[in-house]
Short mmCIF file of C-alpha atoms in Angstrom, two decimals:
data_model
loop_
_atom_site.label_atom_id
_atom_site.label_comp_id
_atom_site.label_asym_id
_atom_site.label_seq_id
_atom_site.Cartn_x
_atom_site.Cartn_y
_atom_site.Cartn_z
CA MET O 1 6.91 15.74 -15.49
CA ASP O 2 3.37 16.58 -14.37
CA ASN O 3 3.80 19.42 -11.81
CA ASN O 4 0.44 18.51 -10.26
CA ARG O 5 1.93 15.15 -9.42
CA LEU O 6 4.55 16.80 -7.08
CA ARG O 7 2.08 18.93 -5.15
CA SER O 8 1.83 18.39 -1.37
CA ILE O 9 -1.16 16.49 0.12
CA THR O 10 -3.08 17.81 3.11
CA LEU O 11 -5.91 16.76 5.38
CA ASP O 12 -8.17 18.98 3.27
CA ASP O 13 -7.31 16.88 0.18
CA VAL O 14 -8.23 13.76 2.07
CA ARG O 15 -11.53 15.29 3.41
CA GLY O 16 -12.40 16.43 -0.04
CA ALA O 17 -11.77 12.94 -1.43
CA HIS O 18 -14.02 11.58 1.36
CA LYS O 19 -16.88 13.71 0.28
CA MET O 20 -16.37 12.85 -3.32
CA LEU O 21 -16.46 9.10 -2.43
CA SER O 22 -19.81 9.36 -0.63
CA GLY O 23 -22.09 6.81 -2.10
CA VAL O 24 -19.23 5.32 -4.16
CA ALA O 25 -16.88 3.65 -1.79
CA ARG O 26 -18.27 1.66 1.13
CA ILE O 27 -17.55 2.56 4.78
CA THR O 28 -16.02 -0.86 5.45
CA ALA O 29 -16.60 -2.70 8.75
CA MET O 30 -14.26 -2.60 11.68
CA GLU O 31 -14.14 -6.19 13.31
CA THR O 32 -12.57 -6.96 16.77
CA SER O 33 -10.31 -10.04 16.86
CA ARG O 34 -10.27 -11.77 20.25
CA HIS O 35 -7.55 -14.03 19.22
CA LEU O 36 -5.20 -11.30 18.02
CA SER O 37 -6.14 -9.25 21.03
CA SER O 38 -4.92 -12.05 23.34
CA LEU O 39 -1.65 -12.38 21.42
CA VAL O 40 -1.00 -8.63 21.41
CA GLY O 41 -2.19 -8.08 24.94
CA ALA O 42 -4.42 -5.21 23.89
CA PRO O 43 -7.55 -4.80 21.73
CA VAL O 44 -6.96 -5.49 18.08
CA HIS O 45 -9.51 -4.40 15.40
CA LEU O 46 -9.50 -5.31 11.71
CA LYS O 47 -10.40 -2.63 9.12
CA CYS O 48 -12.06 -4.77 6.40
CA GLU O 49 -11.09 -3.16 3.09
CA ASN O 50 -11.22 -6.69 1.68
CA LEU O 51 -15.04 -6.17 1.74
CA GLN O 52 -14.75 -2.89 -0.24
CA ARG O 53 -16.15 -2.70 -3.76
CA THR O 54 -13.91 -4.56 -6.18
CA GLY O 55 -12.41 -6.34 -3.14
CA SER O 56 -9.77 -3.67 -2.13
CA PHE O 57 -9.20 -0.12 -1.19
CA LYS O 58 -8.05 0.69 -4.74
CA ILE O 59 -11.50 1.98 -5.85
CA ARG O 60 -10.99 4.95 -3.53
CA GLY O 61 -7.90 6.47 -5.21
CA ALA O 62 -8.86 5.44 -8.73
CA TYR O 63 -12.23 7.18 -8.43
CA VAL O 64 -10.80 10.36 -7.04
CA ARG O 65 -8.09 10.51 -9.70
CA ILE O 66 -10.46 9.98 -12.63
CA ALA O 67 -13.10 12.27 -11.24
CA GLY O 68 -10.54 15.07 -11.12
CA LEU O 69 -9.73 14.84 -14.85
CA ARG O 70 -10.63 17.68 -17.13
CA PRO O 71 -13.43 17.13 -19.67
CA GLU O 72 -10.96 16.83 -22.55
CA GLU O 73 -8.95 14.26 -20.53
CA ARG O 74 -12.07 12.26 -19.77
CA ALA O 75 -12.89 12.18 -23.44
CA ALA O 76 -9.51 10.66 -24.28
CA GLY O 77 -10.13 7.76 -21.90
CA VAL O 78 -7.87 6.31 -19.18
CA VAL O 79 -5.34 3.44 -19.24
CA ALA O 80 -3.86 1.43 -16.42
CA ALA O 81 -1.48 -1.49 -15.84
CA SER O 82 -2.16 -4.03 -13.10
CA ALA O 83 -2.25 -7.68 -12.23
CA GLY O 84 -5.41 -7.28 -10.18
CA ASN O 85 -6.61 -4.75 -7.60
CA HIS O 86 -5.74 -1.56 -9.28
CA ALA O 87 -7.14 -2.93 -12.59
CA GLN O 88 -10.54 -3.58 -11.03
CA GLY O 89 -10.57 -0.29 -9.18
CA VAL O 90 -9.88 1.70 -12.35
CA ALA O 91 -12.31 -0.33 -14.38
CA LEU O 92 -15.24 0.26 -11.96
CA ALA O 93 -14.31 3.96 -11.27
CA ALA O 94 -14.16 4.69 -14.92
CA SER O 95 -17.37 2.97 -15.61
CA LEU O 96 -19.15 4.88 -12.78
CA LEU O 97 -17.85 8.15 -14.28
CA GLY O 98 -18.60 7.32 -17.90
CA VAL O 99 -15.08 7.20 -18.95
CA ARG O 100 -13.65 4.69 -21.38
CA SER O 101 -10.99 2.51 -19.75
CA THR O 102 -8.27 0.23 -21.09
CA VAL O 103 -6.34 -2.00 -18.66
CA PHE O 104 -3.21 -3.88 -19.53
CA MET O 105 -2.65 -7.07 -17.51
CA PRO O 106 0.07 -9.67 -17.69
CA MET O 107 -0.61 -12.76 -19.78
CA GLY O 108 -0.33 -14.93 -16.65
CA ALA O 109 -2.86 -12.85 -14.64
CA PRO O 110 -5.40 -15.08 -12.77
CA LEU O 111 -8.46 -15.68 -14.94
CA PRO O 112 -10.89 -14.52 -12.15
CA LYS O 113 -9.14 -11.12 -11.96
CA VAL O 114 -9.16 -10.73 -15.80
CA ALA O 115 -12.85 -11.64 -15.89
CA ALA O 116 -13.76 -9.22 -13.09
CA THR O 117 -11.87 -6.34 -14.72
CA ARG O 118 -13.81 -6.92 -17.89
CA ASP O 119 -17.06 -7.17 -15.99
CA TYR O 120 -16.41 -3.79 -14.39
CA GLY O 121 -16.35 -2.29 -17.91
CA ALA O 122 -12.74 -2.09 -19.01
CA GLU O 123 -11.18 -3.23 -22.26
CA VAL O 124 -8.50 -5.72 -21.09
CA ARG O 125 -5.32 -6.21 -23.08
CA LEU O 126 -2.99 -9.06 -22.02
CA HIS O 127 0.68 -8.13 -22.53
CA GLY O 128 4.00 -9.29 -21.09
CA THR O 129 4.79 -11.86 -18.47
CA VAL O 130 5.70 -9.52 -15.62
CA VAL O 131 4.12 -6.30 -14.48
CA ASP O 132 7.01 -4.13 -15.62
CA GLU O 133 6.48 -5.27 -19.25
CA THR O 134 2.78 -4.58 -18.83
CA LEU O 135 3.38 -1.16 -17.33
CA ARG O 136 5.58 -0.17 -20.34
CA ALA O 137 2.92 -1.28 -22.70
CA ALA O 138 0.29 0.83 -20.86
CA ILE O 139 2.51 3.93 -20.93
CA ALA O 140 3.26 3.52 -24.66
CA TYR O 141 -0.48 3.16 -25.26
CA ALA O 142 -1.08 6.45 -23.33
CA GLU O 143 1.51 8.19 -25.43
CA ARG O 144 0.18 6.85 -28.67
CA THR O 145 -3.57 7.50 -27.99
CA GLY O 146 -3.64 10.43 -25.61
CA ALA O 147 -5.33 8.30 -22.88
CA VAL O 148 -4.55 9.41 -19.31
CA PHE O 149 -2.30 6.91 -17.49
CA ILE O 150 -3.69 6.24 -14.04
CA HIS O 151 -0.79 5.30 -11.77
CA PRO O 152 -1.46 2.85 -9.00
CA PHE O 153 0.15 5.01 -6.20
CA ASP O 154 2.36 7.81 -7.42
CA HIS O 155 -0.11 10.63 -7.67
CA PRO O 156 -1.59 13.04 -5.03
CA ASP O 157 -5.26 12.30 -6.07
CA ILE O 158 -4.64 8.52 -5.72
CA ILE O 159 -3.07 9.11 -2.28
CA ALA O 160 -5.80 11.43 -1.05
CA GLY O 161 -8.36 8.82 -2.04
CA GLN O 162 -6.56 6.01 -0.23
CA GLY O 163 -6.23 8.32 2.78
CA THR O 164 -9.94 8.20 3.37
CA VAL O 165 -9.31 4.83 5.00
CA GLY O 166 -7.48 6.76 7.76
CA LEU O 167 -10.47 9.03 8.39
CA GLU O 168 -12.71 6.08 8.81
CA VAL O 169 -10.33 4.33 11.20
CA LEU O 170 -10.22 7.35 13.56
CA GLU O 171 -14.00 7.64 13.42
CA GLN O 172 -14.64 3.94 13.99
CA CYS O 173 -11.90 3.47 16.67
CA PRO O 174 -11.22 6.82 18.23
CA GLU O 175 -9.16 5.16 21.06
CA VAL O 176 -6.66 3.68 18.54
CA ARG O 177 -2.96 3.90 19.49
CA THR O 178 -1.33 2.11 16.53
CA VAL O 179 -2.33 1.55 12.92
CA VAL O 180 -0.66 -1.17 10.93
CA VAL O 181 -0.98 -1.26 7.12
CA GLY O 182 0.58 -3.16 4.21
CA VAL O 183 2.99 -1.21 1.94
CA GLY O 184 3.81 -1.69 -1.73
CA GLY O 185 4.36 1.49 -3.62
CA GLY O 186 3.19 3.37 -0.54
CA GLY O 187 -0.04 5.09 -1.67
CA LEU O 188 -2.25 3.70 1.08
CA VAL O 189 0.09 4.16 4.00
CA ALA O 190 0.98 7.63 2.86
CA GLY O 191 -2.58 8.78 2.51
CA MET O 192 -3.59 7.25 5.77
CA ALA O 193 -0.60 8.89 7.48
CA VAL O 194 -1.61 12.31 6.18
CA ALA O 195 -5.03 12.01 7.71
CA ILE O 196 -4.08 10.28 10.97
CA LYS O 197 -1.13 12.51 11.85
CA ALA O 198 -3.01 15.69 11.15
CA LEU O 199 -5.86 14.76 13.49
CA ARG O 200 -4.06 12.45 15.93
CA PRO O 201 -0.31 12.89 15.89
CA ASP O 202 -0.03 10.62 18.95
CA VAL O 203 -1.21 7.58 16.90
CA ARG O 204 1.63 5.44 15.66
CA VAL O 205 1.58 4.39 11.94
CA VAL O 206 3.45 1.29 11.00
CA GLY O 207 3.94 0.05 7.49
CA VAL O 208 4.59 -3.56 6.62
CA GLN O 209 6.43 -4.95 3.66
CA ALA O 210 7.13 -8.61 2.52
CA ALA O 211 10.70 -9.30 3.11
CA GLY O 212 11.15 -10.39 -0.51
CA ALA O 213 9.89 -7.04 -1.81
CA ALA O 214 10.97 -4.58 0.83
CA ALA O 215 12.14 -1.43 -0.97
CA TYR O 216 11.16 1.06 1.76
CA PRO O 217 13.75 0.15 4.46
CA PRO O 218 16.84 0.69 2.17
CA SER O 219 15.12 3.68 0.53
CA LEU O 220 14.42 5.32 3.92
CA ALA O 221 17.99 4.61 5.05
CA ALA O 222 19.25 6.34 1.85
CA GLY O 223 16.86 9.23 2.01
CA ARG O 224 15.51 8.59 -1.61
CA PRO O 225 13.64 5.87 -3.46
CA ILE O 226 15.89 2.91 -4.19
CA ALA O 227 14.92 0.28 -6.73
CA LEU O 228 15.48 -3.39 -5.76
CA GLY O 229 17.26 -5.65 -8.05
CA SER O 230 14.52 -8.26 -7.82
CA VAL O 231 11.38 -9.03 -5.90
CA ALA O 232 9.76 -12.25 -4.99
CA THR O 233 6.80 -12.79 -2.65
CA MET O 234 3.34 -14.42 -2.61
CA ALA O 235 1.90 -11.05 -1.70
CA ASP O 236 1.58 -9.72 -5.35
CA GLY O 237 -0.54 -6.82 -4.14
CA ILE O 238 2.57 -5.24 -2.44
CA MET O 239 5.26 -6.66 -4.69
CA VAL O 240 6.63 -3.28 -5.84
CA GLY O 241 10.36 -2.84 -6.52
CA ARG O 242 10.63 0.91 -5.98
CA PRO O 243 8.67 3.36 -3.77
CA GLY O 244 6.72 6.06 -5.54
CA ASP O 245 8.33 9.57 -5.41
CA VAL O 246 5.13 11.17 -4.07
CA PRO O 247 4.33 8.59 -1.37
CA PHE O 248 7.96 8.20 -0.34
CA ALA O 249 8.21 11.83 0.71
CA LEU O 250 5.11 11.41 2.90
CA VAL O 251 6.19 8.12 4.32
CA LYS O 252 9.56 9.50 5.25
CA GLU O 253 7.95 12.41 7.10
CA LEU O 254 4.90 10.81 8.67
CA VAL O 255 5.22 7.05 9.08
CA ASP O 256 6.82 5.91 12.32
CA ASP O 257 8.20 2.62 11.15
CA VAL O 258 8.33 0.17 8.26
CA VAL O 259 8.79 -3.53 9.20
CA THR O 260 9.15 -6.68 7.16
CA VAL O 261 7.43 -10.08 7.41
CA SER O 262 8.38 -13.47 6.04
CA GLU O 263 6.41 -15.70 3.68
CA ASP O 264 5.60 -18.01 6.59
CA ASP O 265 4.20 -14.96 8.49
CA LEU O 266 2.01 -14.06 5.51
CA SER O 267 0.62 -17.45 5.00
CA SER O 268 -0.01 -17.99 8.73
CA ALA O 269 -1.86 -14.57 8.75
CA LEU O 270 -4.05 -15.54 5.81
CA LEU O 271 -4.93 -18.82 7.53
CA LEU O 272 -5.72 -16.98 10.80
CA CYS O 273 -8.00 -14.53 9.00
CA LEU O 274 -9.89 -17.40 7.34
CA GLU O 275 -10.22 -19.60 10.37
CA ARG O 276 -10.60 -17.11 13.26
CA ALA O 277 -12.22 -14.05 11.59
CA LYS O 278 -14.04 -15.88 8.78
CA LEU O 279 -12.61 -13.36 6.32
CA VAL O 280 -11.02 -14.15 2.85
CA VAL O 281 -7.95 -11.97 2.66
CA GLU O 282 -5.19 -11.96 0.01
CA PRO O 283 -1.56 -12.23 1.12
CA ALA O 284 -0.94 -8.45 0.74
CA GLY O 285 -4.09 -7.72 2.66
CA ALA O 286 -3.04 -10.01 5.47
CA SER O 287 0.40 -8.38 5.77
CA SER O 288 -0.68 -6.22 8.68
CA VAL O 289 -1.83 -9.27 10.62
CA ALA O 290 1.46 -10.97 9.73
CA ALA O 291 3.25 -8.12 11.49
CA LEU O 292 1.13 -8.74 14.58
CA LEU O 293 1.94 -12.51 14.55
CA ALA O 294 5.70 -11.83 13.95
CA ALA O 295 6.03 -9.41 16.97
CA PRO O 296 2.79 -9.45 18.93
CA ARG O 297 4.05 -7.57 21.92
CA SER O 298 5.80 -4.81 20.11
CA LEU O 299 2.83 -2.62 19.39
CA GLU O 300 0.88 -0.39 21.75
CA GLY O 301 -2.86 -1.04 21.72
CA PRO O 302 -5.58 -0.61 20.77
CA VAL O 303 -4.28 -1.64 17.36
CA VAL O 304 -6.06 -1.36 13.93
CA ALA O 305 -4.77 -3.68 11.38
CA VAL O 306 -5.94 -2.83 7.81
CA LEU O 307 -6.91 -5.79 5.72
CA SER O 308 -6.28 -3.96 2.35
CA GLY O 309 -7.70 -6.60 -0.09
CA GLY O 310 -9.37 -9.93 -0.56
CA ASN O 311 -8.80 -10.71 -4.27
CA VAL O 312 -6.96 -14.05 -4.26
CA ASP O 313 -7.01 -16.70 -6.98
CA PRO O 314 -8.57 -19.89 -5.70
CA LEU O 315 -5.69 -22.05 -6.78
CA LEU O 316 -3.22 -19.70 -5.12
CA MET O 317 -5.38 -19.71 -2.03
CA GLN O 318 -5.18 -23.50 -1.91
CA ARG O 319 -1.36 -23.41 -2.09
CA ILE O 320 -1.12 -20.63 0.48
CA LEU O 321 -3.38 -22.39 2.94
CA ARG O 322 -1.29 -25.55 2.75
CA HIS O 323 1.80 -23.49 3.29
CA GLY O 324 0.11 -21.66 6.18
CA MET O 325 -0.87 -24.92 7.80
CA SER O 326 2.65 -26.18 7.51
CA ALA O 327 4.06 -22.94 8.95
CA ALA O 328 1.60 -23.27 11.82
CA GLY O 329 2.93 -26.86 12.58
CA ARG O 330 -0.18 -28.60 11.32
CA TYR O 331 1.42 -30.75 8.67
CA LEU O 332 3.89 -33.46 9.28
CA SER O 333 5.83 -35.43 6.59
CA LEU O 334 7.68 -38.50 7.53
CA ARG O 335 9.61 -41.34 5.87
CA LEU O 336 9.76 -44.60 7.65
CA ARG O 337 11.23 -48.07 7.16
CA LEU O 338 8.98 -51.10 7.69
CA THR O 339 9.44 -54.85 7.62
CA ASP O 340 8.03 -55.92 4.21
CA ARG O 341 5.36 -58.35 5.38
CA PRO O 342 1.58 -58.58 5.11
CA GLY O 343 -0.17 -56.26 7.55
CA ALA O 344 2.76 -53.91 8.19
CA LEU O 345 1.22 -51.01 6.43
CA ALA O 346 -2.08 -51.57 8.17
CA GLY O 347 -0.22 -51.55 11.48
CA LEU O 348 1.37 -48.19 10.76
CA LEU O 349 -1.98 -46.70 9.79
CA SER O 350 -3.49 -48.13 12.95
CA THR O 351 -0.72 -46.49 15.10
CA LEU O 352 -1.29 -43.20 13.30
CA SER O 353 -5.00 -43.42 13.99
CA GLU O 354 -4.32 -44.04 17.70
CA ALA O 355 -2.19 -40.91 17.65
CA ASP O 356 -5.12 -39.04 16.26
CA ALA O 357 -3.25 -37.96 13.10
CA ASN O 358 -5.07 -37.59 9.85
CA VAL O 359 -3.33 -39.14 6.83
CA LEU O 360 -3.49 -36.91 3.75
CA ASP O 361 -1.26 -38.90 1.40
CA ILE O 362 0.85 -42.02 1.54
CA SER O 363 3.29 -43.78 -0.73
CA HIS O 364 4.64 -47.30 -0.21
CA MET O 365 7.83 -48.33 -1.99
CA ARG O 366 9.16 -51.88 -2.01
CA THR O 367 11.58 -51.93 -4.99
CA ASP O 368 14.41 -49.56 -4.34
CA PRO O 369 18.13 -50.47 -4.40
CA ARG O 370 18.61 -48.72 -1.04
CA LEU O 371 16.17 -51.08 0.61
CA GLY O 372 17.05 -54.35 2.21
CA LEU O 373 15.48 -57.59 0.98
CA THR O 374 12.89 -57.54 3.78
CA GLU O 375 12.36 -53.80 3.94
CA ALA O 376 9.78 -51.33 2.57
CA GLU O 377 9.81 -47.59 2.68
CA VAL O 378 6.71 -45.46 3.44
CA GLU O 379 6.34 -41.73 2.97
CA VAL O 380 3.35 -40.31 4.78
CA HIS O 381 1.90 -36.80 4.95
CA LEU O 382 -0.13 -36.07 7.93
CA GLU O 383 -2.44 -33.33 9.23
CA THR O 384 -1.92 -32.63 12.96
CA LYS O 385 -3.36 -30.16 15.40
CA GLY O 386 -0.17 -28.13 15.91
CA PRO O 387 3.49 -28.33 17.11
CA GLU O 388 2.60 -30.12 20.35
CA HIS O 389 0.46 -32.80 18.52
CA ARG O 390 3.37 -33.25 16.06
CA ALA O 391 5.72 -34.15 18.86
CA VAL O 392 3.14 -36.53 20.28
CA VAL O 393 2.75 -38.32 16.95
CA ALA O 394 6.54 -38.68 16.60
CA THR O 395 6.77 -40.13 20.11
CA VAL O 396 3.94 -42.60 19.49
CA LEU O 397 5.67 -43.87 16.41
CA GLU O 398 9.04 -44.31 18.17
CA ASP O 399 7.38 -46.04 21.14
CA ALA O 400 5.72 -48.44 18.63
CA GLY O 401 9.14 -49.33 17.21
CA TYR O 402 9.01 -47.43 13.93
CA ARG O 403 12.23 -46.07 12.57
CA VAL O 404 11.85 -42.56 11.13
CA ILE O 405 14.48 -41.74 8.58
CA GLY O 406 13.36 -38.29 7.51
#
């Protein structure tokens, strides 16, 4: 095992990384959210790493790690495995430093992410159907060729680079009381906690994991990294089954709490970022906002929520937005029985129009053994204005004599 990988990480390491990243990584914007502030009852600010180069914070750690390689290591090139953000961070960092890079990605990786990784200068090799298979292929390539494997989170240089986000948070929002950040393997939250706790030990650092990929709570309870049997979440950027050894030790020591959020919380948070903040954020990047929505009065303000990334496949975005609108009570699906006569369907649509419900999709069935001779069944999908409007629509239909069966 690389002994350098086990060395401790200090504020000086993060400050050194910050100097190294000058002119490389952007100092991303800090935006105030009036909507979230009203929910939390205190000022809420969004640290927009979704607007970072390559669309996430990953360029920070990747650049510091590759820049720290010895000349002979640089000559051998670097290799990484990733489905998206780390791939792009490594590709750009290596390109900026004149180092050859090879990135292994799953065969099902979204085409925009594959294309972006190639555009940033990496040779992309598609291998495996899940990231674990891709990771094994990258490690085997490193052993075979001598290329340096760049881990996404389990190395001090990576963590020091990610920790520079914490320095910027304290500079941009010196009055901050709570920092909320998404957690996968733990590199970002660990690095930020090193910087924040060294300079402002009074600031509370809260990590957020998707409930379907929450390896940190059981690991912290056990006092050691525990691997989950399976992981499943739309937030692929934090879908990690086992904490990294290096970040785990720092999270255990410095992070005040790690909470979990549901898939509904994540999709609602993504929708909120898009509608209210006009920011495109991927599910993992929106996990900090999801935590605020799930328990808005549990955090002392001012609060800084880190939007860690914005790389989301358009097709996935479409599905997530529909899910988010449903979770927010803005979709309503109904099945109704009508009398099978001319004008019945037009009458239903007229009633829905009077209720100010927007029809997204409708199916009209007249030939089903379950139906009576004079009956028809209609399934209709509606867009509403929220839970209260959903109730209004249901009441209007009942008052008009329609029988809702599901």
